[in-house]
Coordinates of C-alpha atoms in Angstrom, one line a residue:
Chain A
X1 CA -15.9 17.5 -11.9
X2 CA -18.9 19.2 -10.1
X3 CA -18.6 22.7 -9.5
X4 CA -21.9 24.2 -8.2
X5 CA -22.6 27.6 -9.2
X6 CA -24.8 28.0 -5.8
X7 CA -21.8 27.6 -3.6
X8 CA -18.8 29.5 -3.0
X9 CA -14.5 28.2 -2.9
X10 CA -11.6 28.3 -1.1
X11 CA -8.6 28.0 -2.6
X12 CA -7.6 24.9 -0.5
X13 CA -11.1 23.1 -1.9
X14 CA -13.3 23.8 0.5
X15 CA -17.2 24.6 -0.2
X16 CA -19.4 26.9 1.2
X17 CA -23.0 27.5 1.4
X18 CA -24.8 30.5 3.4
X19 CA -27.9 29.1 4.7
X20 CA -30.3 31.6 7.0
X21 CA -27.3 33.1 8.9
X22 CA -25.4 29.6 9.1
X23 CA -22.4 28.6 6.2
X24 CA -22.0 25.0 5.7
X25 CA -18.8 23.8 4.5
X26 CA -17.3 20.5 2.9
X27 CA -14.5 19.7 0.4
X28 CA -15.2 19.9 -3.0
X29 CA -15.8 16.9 -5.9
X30 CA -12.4 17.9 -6.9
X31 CA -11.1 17.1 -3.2
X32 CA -12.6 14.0 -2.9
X33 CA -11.0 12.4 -6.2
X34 CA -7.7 14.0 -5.2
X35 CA -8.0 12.3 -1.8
X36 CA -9.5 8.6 -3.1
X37 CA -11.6 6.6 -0.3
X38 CA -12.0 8.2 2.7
X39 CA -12.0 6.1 6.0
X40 CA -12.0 8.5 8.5
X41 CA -13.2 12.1 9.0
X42 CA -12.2 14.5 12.3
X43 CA -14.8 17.1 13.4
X44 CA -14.6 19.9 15.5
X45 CA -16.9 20.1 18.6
X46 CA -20.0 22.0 18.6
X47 CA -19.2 25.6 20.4
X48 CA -15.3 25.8 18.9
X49 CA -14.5 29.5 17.4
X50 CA -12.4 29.2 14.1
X51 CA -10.0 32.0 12.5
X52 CA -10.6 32.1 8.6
X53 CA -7.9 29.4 7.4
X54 CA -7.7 28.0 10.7
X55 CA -7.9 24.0 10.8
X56 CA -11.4 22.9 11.1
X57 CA -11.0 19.1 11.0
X58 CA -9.3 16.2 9.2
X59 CA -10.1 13.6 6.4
X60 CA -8.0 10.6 6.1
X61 CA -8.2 8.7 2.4
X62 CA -6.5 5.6 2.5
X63 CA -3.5 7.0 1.2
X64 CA -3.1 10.4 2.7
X65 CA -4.3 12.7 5.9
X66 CA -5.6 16.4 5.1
X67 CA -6.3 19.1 7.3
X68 CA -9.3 20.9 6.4
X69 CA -9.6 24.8 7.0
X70 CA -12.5 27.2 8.1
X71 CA -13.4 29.4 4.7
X72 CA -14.2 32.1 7.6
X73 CA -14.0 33.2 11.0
X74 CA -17.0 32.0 13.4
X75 CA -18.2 29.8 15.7
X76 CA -19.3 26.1 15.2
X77 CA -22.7 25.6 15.6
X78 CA -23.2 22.1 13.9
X79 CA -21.1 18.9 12.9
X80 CA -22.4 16.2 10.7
X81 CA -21.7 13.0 13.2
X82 CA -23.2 10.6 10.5
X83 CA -20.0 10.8 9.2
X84 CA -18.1 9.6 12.4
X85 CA -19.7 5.8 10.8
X86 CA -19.7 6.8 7.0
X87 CA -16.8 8.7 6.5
X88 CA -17.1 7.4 2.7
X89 CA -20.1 10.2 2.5
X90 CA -17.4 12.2 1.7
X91 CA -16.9 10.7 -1.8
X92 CA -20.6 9.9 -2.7
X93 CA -22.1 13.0 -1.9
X94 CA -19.5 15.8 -1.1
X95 CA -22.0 18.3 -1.7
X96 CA -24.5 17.1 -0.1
X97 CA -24.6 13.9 2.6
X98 CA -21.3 14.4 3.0
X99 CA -21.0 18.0 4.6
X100 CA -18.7 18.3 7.3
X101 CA -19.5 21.6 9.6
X102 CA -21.6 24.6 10.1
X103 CA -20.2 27.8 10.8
X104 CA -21.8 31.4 12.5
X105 CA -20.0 34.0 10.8
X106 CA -18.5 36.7 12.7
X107 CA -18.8 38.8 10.1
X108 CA -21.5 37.7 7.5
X109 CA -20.6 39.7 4.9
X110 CA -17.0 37.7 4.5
X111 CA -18.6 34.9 2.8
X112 CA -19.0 37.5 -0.7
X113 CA -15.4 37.4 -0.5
X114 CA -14.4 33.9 -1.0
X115 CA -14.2 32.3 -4.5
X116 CA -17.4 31.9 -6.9
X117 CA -18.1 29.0 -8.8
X118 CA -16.3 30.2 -12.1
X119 CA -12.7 31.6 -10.1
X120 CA -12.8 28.1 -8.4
X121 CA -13.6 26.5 -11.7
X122 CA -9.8 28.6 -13.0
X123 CA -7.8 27.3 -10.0
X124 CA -8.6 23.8 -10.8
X125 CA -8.1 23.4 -14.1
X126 CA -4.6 24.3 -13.9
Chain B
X1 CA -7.7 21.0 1.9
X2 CA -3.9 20.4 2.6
X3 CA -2.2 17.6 3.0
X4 CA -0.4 17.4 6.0
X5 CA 1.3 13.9 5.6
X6 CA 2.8 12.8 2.1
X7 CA 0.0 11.0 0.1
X8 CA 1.0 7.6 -1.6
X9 CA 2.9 9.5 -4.4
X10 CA 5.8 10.5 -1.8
X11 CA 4.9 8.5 1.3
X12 CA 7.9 6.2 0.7
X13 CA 11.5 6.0 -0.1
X14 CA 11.0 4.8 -3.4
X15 CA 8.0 6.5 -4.0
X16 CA 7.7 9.9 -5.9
X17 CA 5.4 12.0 -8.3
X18 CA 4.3 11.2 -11.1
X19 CA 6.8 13.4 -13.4
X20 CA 10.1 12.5 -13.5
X21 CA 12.1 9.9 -15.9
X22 CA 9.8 7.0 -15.0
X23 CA 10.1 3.1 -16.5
X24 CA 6.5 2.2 -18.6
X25 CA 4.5 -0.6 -17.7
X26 CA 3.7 -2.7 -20.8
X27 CA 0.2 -2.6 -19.7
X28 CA 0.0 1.2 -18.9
X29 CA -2.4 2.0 -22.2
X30 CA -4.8 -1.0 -21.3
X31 CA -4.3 1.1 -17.2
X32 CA -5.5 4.4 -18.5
X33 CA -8.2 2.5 -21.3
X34 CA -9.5 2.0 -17.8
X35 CA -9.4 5.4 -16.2
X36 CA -6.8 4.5 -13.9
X37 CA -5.0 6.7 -11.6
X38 CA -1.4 6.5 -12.4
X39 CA 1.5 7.5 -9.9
X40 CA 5.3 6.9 -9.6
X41 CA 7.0 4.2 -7.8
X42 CA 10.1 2.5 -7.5
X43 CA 11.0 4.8 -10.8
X44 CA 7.6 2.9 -12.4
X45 CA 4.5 4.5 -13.7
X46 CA 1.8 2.4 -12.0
X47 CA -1.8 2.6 -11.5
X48 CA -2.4 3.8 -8.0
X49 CA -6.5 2.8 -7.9
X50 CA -9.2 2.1 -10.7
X51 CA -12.7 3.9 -10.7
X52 CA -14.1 1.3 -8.7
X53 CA -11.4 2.4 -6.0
X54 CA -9.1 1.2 -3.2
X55 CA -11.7 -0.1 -0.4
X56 CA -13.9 -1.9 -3.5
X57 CA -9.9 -3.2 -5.1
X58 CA -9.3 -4.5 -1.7
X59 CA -12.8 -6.3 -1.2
X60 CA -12.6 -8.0 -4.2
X61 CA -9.3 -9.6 -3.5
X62 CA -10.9 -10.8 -0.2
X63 CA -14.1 -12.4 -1.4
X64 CA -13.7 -12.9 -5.3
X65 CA -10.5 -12.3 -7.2
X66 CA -8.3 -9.4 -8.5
X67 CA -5.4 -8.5 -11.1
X68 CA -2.2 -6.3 -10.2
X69 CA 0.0 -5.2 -12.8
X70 CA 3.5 -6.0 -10.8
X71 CA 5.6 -5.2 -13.6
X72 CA 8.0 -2.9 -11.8
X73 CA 9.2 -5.9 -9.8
X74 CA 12.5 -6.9 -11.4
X75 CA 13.4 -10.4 -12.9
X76 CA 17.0 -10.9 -12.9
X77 CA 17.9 -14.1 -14.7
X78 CA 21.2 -16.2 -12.9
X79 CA 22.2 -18.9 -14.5
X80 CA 24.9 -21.7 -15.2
X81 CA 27.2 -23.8 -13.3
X82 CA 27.6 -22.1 -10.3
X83 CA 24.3 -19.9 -9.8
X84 CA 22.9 -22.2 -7.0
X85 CA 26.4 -21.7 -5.1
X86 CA 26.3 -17.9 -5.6
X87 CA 22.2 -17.1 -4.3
X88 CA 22.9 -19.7 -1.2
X89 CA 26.2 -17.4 -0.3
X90 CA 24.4 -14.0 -1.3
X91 CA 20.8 -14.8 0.3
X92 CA 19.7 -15.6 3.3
X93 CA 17.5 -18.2 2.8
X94 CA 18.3 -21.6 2.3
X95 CA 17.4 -23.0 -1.6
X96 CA 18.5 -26.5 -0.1
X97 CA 14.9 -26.4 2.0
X98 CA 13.2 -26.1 -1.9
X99 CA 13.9 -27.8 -5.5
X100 CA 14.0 -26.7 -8.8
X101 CA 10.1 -26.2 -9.5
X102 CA 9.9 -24.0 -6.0
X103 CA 9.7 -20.2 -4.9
X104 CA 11.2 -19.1 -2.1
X105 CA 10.8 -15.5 -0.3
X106 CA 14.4 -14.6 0.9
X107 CA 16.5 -11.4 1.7
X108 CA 19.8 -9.8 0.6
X109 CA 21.5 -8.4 3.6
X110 CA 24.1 -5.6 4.3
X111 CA 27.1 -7.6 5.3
X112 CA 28.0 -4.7 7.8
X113 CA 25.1 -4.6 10.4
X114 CA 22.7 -7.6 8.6
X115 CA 20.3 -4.8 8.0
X116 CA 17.6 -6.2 4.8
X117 CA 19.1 -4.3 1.6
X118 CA 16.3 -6.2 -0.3
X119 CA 13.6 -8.1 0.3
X120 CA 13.0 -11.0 -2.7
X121 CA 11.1 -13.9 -4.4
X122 CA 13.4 -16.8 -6.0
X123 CA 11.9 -18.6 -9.0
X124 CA 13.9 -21.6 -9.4
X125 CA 13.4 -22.6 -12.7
X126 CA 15.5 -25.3 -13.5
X127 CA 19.0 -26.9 -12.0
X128 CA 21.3 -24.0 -12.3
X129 CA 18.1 -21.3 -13.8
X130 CA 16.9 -18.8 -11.1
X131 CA 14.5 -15.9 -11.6
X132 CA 15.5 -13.3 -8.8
X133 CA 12.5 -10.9 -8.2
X134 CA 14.0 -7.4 -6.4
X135 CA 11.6 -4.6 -5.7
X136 CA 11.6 -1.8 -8.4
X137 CA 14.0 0.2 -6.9
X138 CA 16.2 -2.2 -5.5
X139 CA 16.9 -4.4 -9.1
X140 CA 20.6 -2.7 -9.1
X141 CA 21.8 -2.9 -6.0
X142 CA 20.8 -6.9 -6.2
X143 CA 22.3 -7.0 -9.3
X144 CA 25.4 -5.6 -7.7
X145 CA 25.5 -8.7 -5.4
X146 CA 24.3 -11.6 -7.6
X147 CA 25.1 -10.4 -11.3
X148 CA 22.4 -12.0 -13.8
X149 CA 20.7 -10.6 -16.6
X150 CA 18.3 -8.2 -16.2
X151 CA 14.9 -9.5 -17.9
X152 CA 12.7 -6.7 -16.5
X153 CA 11.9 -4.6 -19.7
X154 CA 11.2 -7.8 -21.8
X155 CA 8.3 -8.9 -19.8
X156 CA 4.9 -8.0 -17.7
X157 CA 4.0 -9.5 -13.9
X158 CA 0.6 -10.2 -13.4
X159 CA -0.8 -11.2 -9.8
X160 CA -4.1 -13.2 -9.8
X161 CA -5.4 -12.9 -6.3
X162 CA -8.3 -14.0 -4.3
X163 CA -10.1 -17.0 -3.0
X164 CA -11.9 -17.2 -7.3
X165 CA -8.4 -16.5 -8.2
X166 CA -7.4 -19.6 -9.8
X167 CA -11.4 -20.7 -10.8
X168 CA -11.4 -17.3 -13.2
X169 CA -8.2 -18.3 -14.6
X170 CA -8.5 -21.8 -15.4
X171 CA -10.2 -21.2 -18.3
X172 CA -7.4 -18.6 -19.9
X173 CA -4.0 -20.3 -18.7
X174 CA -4.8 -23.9 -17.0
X175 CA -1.5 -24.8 -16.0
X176 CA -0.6 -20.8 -14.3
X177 CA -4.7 -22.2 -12.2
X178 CA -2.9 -25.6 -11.1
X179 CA 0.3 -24.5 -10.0
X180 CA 0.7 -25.1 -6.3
X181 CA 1.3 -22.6 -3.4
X182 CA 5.0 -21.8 -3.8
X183 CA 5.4 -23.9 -6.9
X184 CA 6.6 -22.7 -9.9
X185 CA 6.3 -23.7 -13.8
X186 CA 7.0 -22.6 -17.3
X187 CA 3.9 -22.9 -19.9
X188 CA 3.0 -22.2 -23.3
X189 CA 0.4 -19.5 -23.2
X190 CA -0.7 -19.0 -27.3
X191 CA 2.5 -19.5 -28.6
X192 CA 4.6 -17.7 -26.1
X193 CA 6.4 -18.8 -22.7
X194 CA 5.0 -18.0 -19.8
X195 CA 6.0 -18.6 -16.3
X196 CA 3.4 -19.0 -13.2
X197 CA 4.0 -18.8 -9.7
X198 CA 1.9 -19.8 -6.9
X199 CA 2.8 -16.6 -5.0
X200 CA 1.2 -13.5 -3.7
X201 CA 1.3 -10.1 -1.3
X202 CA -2.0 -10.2 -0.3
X203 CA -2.6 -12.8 1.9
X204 CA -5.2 -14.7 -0.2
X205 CA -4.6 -17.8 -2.8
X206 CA -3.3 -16.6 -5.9
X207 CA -0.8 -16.6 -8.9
X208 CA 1.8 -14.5 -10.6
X209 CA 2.3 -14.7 -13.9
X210 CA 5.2 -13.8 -16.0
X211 CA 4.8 -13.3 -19.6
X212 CA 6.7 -11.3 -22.5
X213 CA 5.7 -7.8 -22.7
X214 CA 4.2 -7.9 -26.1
X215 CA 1.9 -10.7 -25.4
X216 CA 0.9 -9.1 -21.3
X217 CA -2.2 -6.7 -22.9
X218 CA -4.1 -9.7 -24.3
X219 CA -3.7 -11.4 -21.9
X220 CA -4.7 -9.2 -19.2
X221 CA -7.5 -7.8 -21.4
X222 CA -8.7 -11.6 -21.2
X223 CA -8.7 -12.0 -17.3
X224 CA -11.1 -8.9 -17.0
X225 CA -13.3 -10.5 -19.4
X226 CA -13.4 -13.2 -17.0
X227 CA -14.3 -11.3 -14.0
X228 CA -11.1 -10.5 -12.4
X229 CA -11.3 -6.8 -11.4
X230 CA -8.4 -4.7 -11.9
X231 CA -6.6 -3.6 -8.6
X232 CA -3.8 -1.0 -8.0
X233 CA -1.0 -0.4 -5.6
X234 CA -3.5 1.5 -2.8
X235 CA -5.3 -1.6 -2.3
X236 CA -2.2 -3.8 -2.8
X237 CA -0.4 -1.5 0.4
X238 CA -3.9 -2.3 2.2
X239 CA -4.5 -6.3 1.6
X240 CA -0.8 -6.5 2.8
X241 CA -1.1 -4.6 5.5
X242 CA -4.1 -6.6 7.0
X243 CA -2.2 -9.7 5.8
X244 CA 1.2 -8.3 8.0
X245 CA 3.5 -8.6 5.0
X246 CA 6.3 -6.2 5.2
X247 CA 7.3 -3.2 2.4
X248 CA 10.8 -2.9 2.0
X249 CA 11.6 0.8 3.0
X250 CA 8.8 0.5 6.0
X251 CA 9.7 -2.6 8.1
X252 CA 12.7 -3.8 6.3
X253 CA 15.5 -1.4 5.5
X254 CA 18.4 0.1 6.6
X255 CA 19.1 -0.6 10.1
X256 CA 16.2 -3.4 10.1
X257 CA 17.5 -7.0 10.6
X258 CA 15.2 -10.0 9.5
X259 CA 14.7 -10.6 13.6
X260 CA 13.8 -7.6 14.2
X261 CA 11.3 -7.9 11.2
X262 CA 9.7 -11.4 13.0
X263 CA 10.9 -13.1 9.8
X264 CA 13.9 -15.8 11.6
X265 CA 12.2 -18.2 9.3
X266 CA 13.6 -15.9 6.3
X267 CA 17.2 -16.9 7.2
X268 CA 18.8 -20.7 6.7
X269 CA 20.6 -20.7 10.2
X270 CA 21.9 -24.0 8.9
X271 CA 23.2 -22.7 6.2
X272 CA 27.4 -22.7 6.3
X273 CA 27.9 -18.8 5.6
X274 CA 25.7 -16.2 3.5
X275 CA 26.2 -12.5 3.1
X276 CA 25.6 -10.6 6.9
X277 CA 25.5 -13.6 8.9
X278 CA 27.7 -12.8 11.0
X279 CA 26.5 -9.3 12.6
X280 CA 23.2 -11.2 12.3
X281 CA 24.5 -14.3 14.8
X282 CA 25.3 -11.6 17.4
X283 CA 21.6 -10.2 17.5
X284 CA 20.2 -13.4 17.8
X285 CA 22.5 -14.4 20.2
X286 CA 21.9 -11.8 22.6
X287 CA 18.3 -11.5 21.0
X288 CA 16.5 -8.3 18.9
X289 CA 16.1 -4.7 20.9
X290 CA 13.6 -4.0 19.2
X291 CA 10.6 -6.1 16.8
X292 CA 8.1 -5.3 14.6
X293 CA 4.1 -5.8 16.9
X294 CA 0.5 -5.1 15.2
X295 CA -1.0 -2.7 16.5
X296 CA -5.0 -2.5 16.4
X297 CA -6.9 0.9 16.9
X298 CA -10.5 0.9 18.8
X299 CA -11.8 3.0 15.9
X300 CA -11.2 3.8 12.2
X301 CA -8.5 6.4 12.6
X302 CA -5.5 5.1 11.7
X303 CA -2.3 5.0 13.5
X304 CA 0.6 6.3 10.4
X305 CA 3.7 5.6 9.4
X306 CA 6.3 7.3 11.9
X307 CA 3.9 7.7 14.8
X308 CA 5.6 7.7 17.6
X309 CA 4.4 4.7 20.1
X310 CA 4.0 4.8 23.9
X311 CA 3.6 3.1 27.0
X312 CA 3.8 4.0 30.2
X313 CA 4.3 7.5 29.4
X314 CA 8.0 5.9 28.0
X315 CA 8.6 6.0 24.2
X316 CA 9.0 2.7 22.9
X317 CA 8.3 2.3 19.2
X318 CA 7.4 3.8 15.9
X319 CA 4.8 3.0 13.3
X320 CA 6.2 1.8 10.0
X321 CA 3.4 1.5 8.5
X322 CA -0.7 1.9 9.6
X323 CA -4.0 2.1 7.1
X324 CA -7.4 1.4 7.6
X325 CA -8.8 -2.0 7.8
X326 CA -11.3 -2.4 4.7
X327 CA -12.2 -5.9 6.2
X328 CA -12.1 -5.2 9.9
X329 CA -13.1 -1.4 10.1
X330 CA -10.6 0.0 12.1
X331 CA -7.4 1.2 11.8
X332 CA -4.6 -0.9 11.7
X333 CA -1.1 -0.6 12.0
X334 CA 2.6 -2.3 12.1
X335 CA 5.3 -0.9 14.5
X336 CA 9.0 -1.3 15.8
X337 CA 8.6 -1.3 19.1
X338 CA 11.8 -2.0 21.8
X339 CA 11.5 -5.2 23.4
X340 CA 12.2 -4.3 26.6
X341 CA 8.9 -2.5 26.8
X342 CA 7.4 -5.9 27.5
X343 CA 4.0 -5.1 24.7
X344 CA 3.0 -8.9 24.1
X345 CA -0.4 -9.4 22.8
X346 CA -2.9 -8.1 23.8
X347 CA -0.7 -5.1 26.0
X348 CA -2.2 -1.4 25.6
X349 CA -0.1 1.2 24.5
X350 CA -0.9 5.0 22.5
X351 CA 0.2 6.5 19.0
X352 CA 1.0 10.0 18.7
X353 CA -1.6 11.3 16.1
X354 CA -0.6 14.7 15.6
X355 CA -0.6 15.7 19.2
X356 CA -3.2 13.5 20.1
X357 CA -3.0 10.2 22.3
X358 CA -4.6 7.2 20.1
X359 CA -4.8 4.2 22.5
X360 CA -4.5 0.6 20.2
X361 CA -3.8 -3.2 21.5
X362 CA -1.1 -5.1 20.0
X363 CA -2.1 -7.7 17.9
X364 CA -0.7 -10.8 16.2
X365 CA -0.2 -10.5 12.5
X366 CA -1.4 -11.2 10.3
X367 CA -4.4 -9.1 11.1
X368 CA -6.8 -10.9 8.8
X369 CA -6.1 -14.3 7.5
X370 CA -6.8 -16.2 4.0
X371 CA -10.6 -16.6 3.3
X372 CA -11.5 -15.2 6.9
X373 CA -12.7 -11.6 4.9
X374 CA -16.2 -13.4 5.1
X375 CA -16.4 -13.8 8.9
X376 CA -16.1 -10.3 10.0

């Protein structure tokens, strides 16, 4: 199971990664083999402000539907919309192609507080 | 990442986690040799998806061939003078349509509203030797209306699937490759009996076979080796979803008649009495309230199971089951839905997705046909 040491956790298996004053976000490799195939991904629109641990989107896997939540408080500024056709992104490249969002932090300095790569690394190999 | 709807390992009435007291597959080691994902159902340990996973599973059963491991179907075993008297008064269907040599898909019904207490395959074997195949869960309560012997621990259920189905396993079992679409016939598979059935819950060709559990990894081990791909339940709940084949505790169960379900055809009208015939005659006389539709999306999101349905701003139906379409990329469902809404084919109606209006069509089922995978 990849866990980058560049990128940063939540607890519900979302990644992070601060980019210029942006944070993308996606679900982690461990997410994606919990899920199985994805088929369809639901993205927020461009301009919507999030809450930290508000509901950000949804990924449907052919066997279940999970809501994904916003690592921290912001506005959207981005959506990847390649995925709207490849959802199954998700699973080949969950770190990568298959990003979901960006966010603009309210407060910047909130991304130090989520997980780094070795508490996220604990969670999941409970 | 949360799940907000139940993932396959609690979807379902008979579905739960993998801990638990749960039955053993005689195949599970050869399952986990190949990295499969295990989860419980119908009290069975099964393998939810290989590596390869569920949309690549399902593809192959459309264009090439596949292997399930369907040993957590039961086999019940009725036999001597009288057994062809008792399944003709217990089960709806009629075994005088068939002969000895025949399968027939049939239902056990609750004798108080005709609801489907079981949905079941009938090997008959021989003159007075039936193979009765309950789902997992249901084996006792079948039991409870047909007796027999319950053969389920002493043997493993393998379905061959797919239009290459029967090429791939000519070579390993000839006779289980010739047997005919709903035929049925004992062999000698390396010393051992075997029994194959030209029967299937995907929609495609195929063949089940039946073998004793000690002899099952071999043979299995074999069908890989001849280019049948392994394939779990996820793609098994997919292929018959596209095919429109119902899951008992989704559109069959309590409070679901066979009418309701579309399947009239299941029930031997001409039949003298059976088990729940008579609250059945009523609803067919007056006709069904309700009956199970298609129901297509426009995109890939998925209606799911118990959706609520609308048309006309009026509430008319909910989803029993819905996926996504591997074969025709959109999302797919199957729904009770009150006949007096009027939804034929081809009406418009919406699916309550979380709060959100999906609009679909109603479709005719089977969504995707034998051999058709290719056209799309």
């Amino acid at each position: 199971m990849q866990v980058p040491d560049t990128l940063r956790y939540t607890s519900d298996h979302e990644w992070a990664r601060a980019d210029g004053g942006r944070v993308r976000v996606g679900i982690t490799d461990y997410a994606q083999d919990a899920l199985g195939d994805v088929v369809f991904v639901g993205l927020p629109e461009v301009g919507t402000a999030v809450e930290a641990g508000a509901v950000l989107g949804e990924v449907e896997s052919t066997k279940s539907v999970s809501e994904i939540y916003s690592p921290l408080a912001g506005t959207v500024v981005a959506v990847n919309s390649a995925l709207g056709d490849a959802p199954e992104q998700l699973n080949a490249d969950p770190y990568g192609e298959g990003w979901m969002v960006e966010i603009e932090p309210a407060d910047p300095a909130a991304f130090e507080g989520l997980l780094d790569a070795a508490g996220y690394r604990e969670l999941t190999a409970e | 990442m949360t799940p907000t709807e139940p993932d396959l390992s609690t979807a379902a009435p008979h579905l739960e986690g993998p801990d638990g007291d749960l039955r053993h597959s005689p195949l599970e080691a050869a399952h986990e040799a190949l990295g499969a994902k295990l989860v419980g159902f119908g009290g069975w340990l099964m393998p939810l998806a290989y590596p390869a996973g569920t949309l690549a599973e399902h593809r192959a059963c459309r264009t090439a061939a596949v292997a399930f491991d369907v040993s957590h179907l039961g086999t019940v075993r009725v036999e001597g003078p009288g057994s062809l008297d008792l399944l003709q008064a217990q089960l709806t269907n009629d075994l005088g349509k068939i002969a000895p040599g025949r399968a027939q898909y049939t239902h056990l019904l609750d004798a108080a509203d005709g609801s489907v207490l079981d949905d079941i395959i009938v090997w008959w074997l021989d003159d007075e030797v039936f193979d009765v195949m309950p789902n997992a869960s249901n084996t006792d309560r079948v039991r409870g209306a047909i007796g027999g012997e319950d053969r389920t621990a002493e043997r493993a259920v393998i379905a061959v699937q797919g239009p290459a189905a029967r090429a791939l396993l000519a070579p390993l079992a000839p006779e289980a490759a010739a047997v005919g679409h709903f035929a049925v016939t004992t062999f000698d598979w390396r010393g051992v009996p075997a029994t194959a059935a030209g029967t299937g819950y995907t929609g495609e060709d195929g063949v089940e076979v039946s073998l004793p559990a000690d002899a099952a990894p071999a043979f299995w081990k074999s069908l890989l080796t001849l280019g049948v791909a392994p394939a779990g339940l996820g793609a098994r709940d997919t292929l018959r979803l596209e095919a429109g084949l119902p899951l008992h505790g989704h559109e069959l169960g309590p409070g679901i008649t066979p009418l309701q379900a579309g399947l009239s055809w299941v029930v031997g009208w001409d039949k003298e009495d059976f088990r729940g015939r008579a609250p059945l005659d009523v609803e067919r006389a007056g006709g069904p309230t309700r009956r199970l539709r298609g129901l297509l999306a426009a995109g890939r999101q998925p209606p799911r199971e118990g959706a609520a349905v609308f048309a006309g701003g009026d509430r008319v139906g909910t989803v029993t089951s819905g996926n996504f379409s591997p074969v025709l990329g959109r999302g797919i469902a199957m729904a009770l839905v009150d006949t007096a809404a009027g939804l034929d084919i081809g009406a418009t109606a919406e699916v309550d997705v979380r709060g959100r209006a999906l609009p679909v069509t109603v479709a005719a089922l089977p969504f995707v046909r034998p051999g058709e995978a290719g056209r799309h």
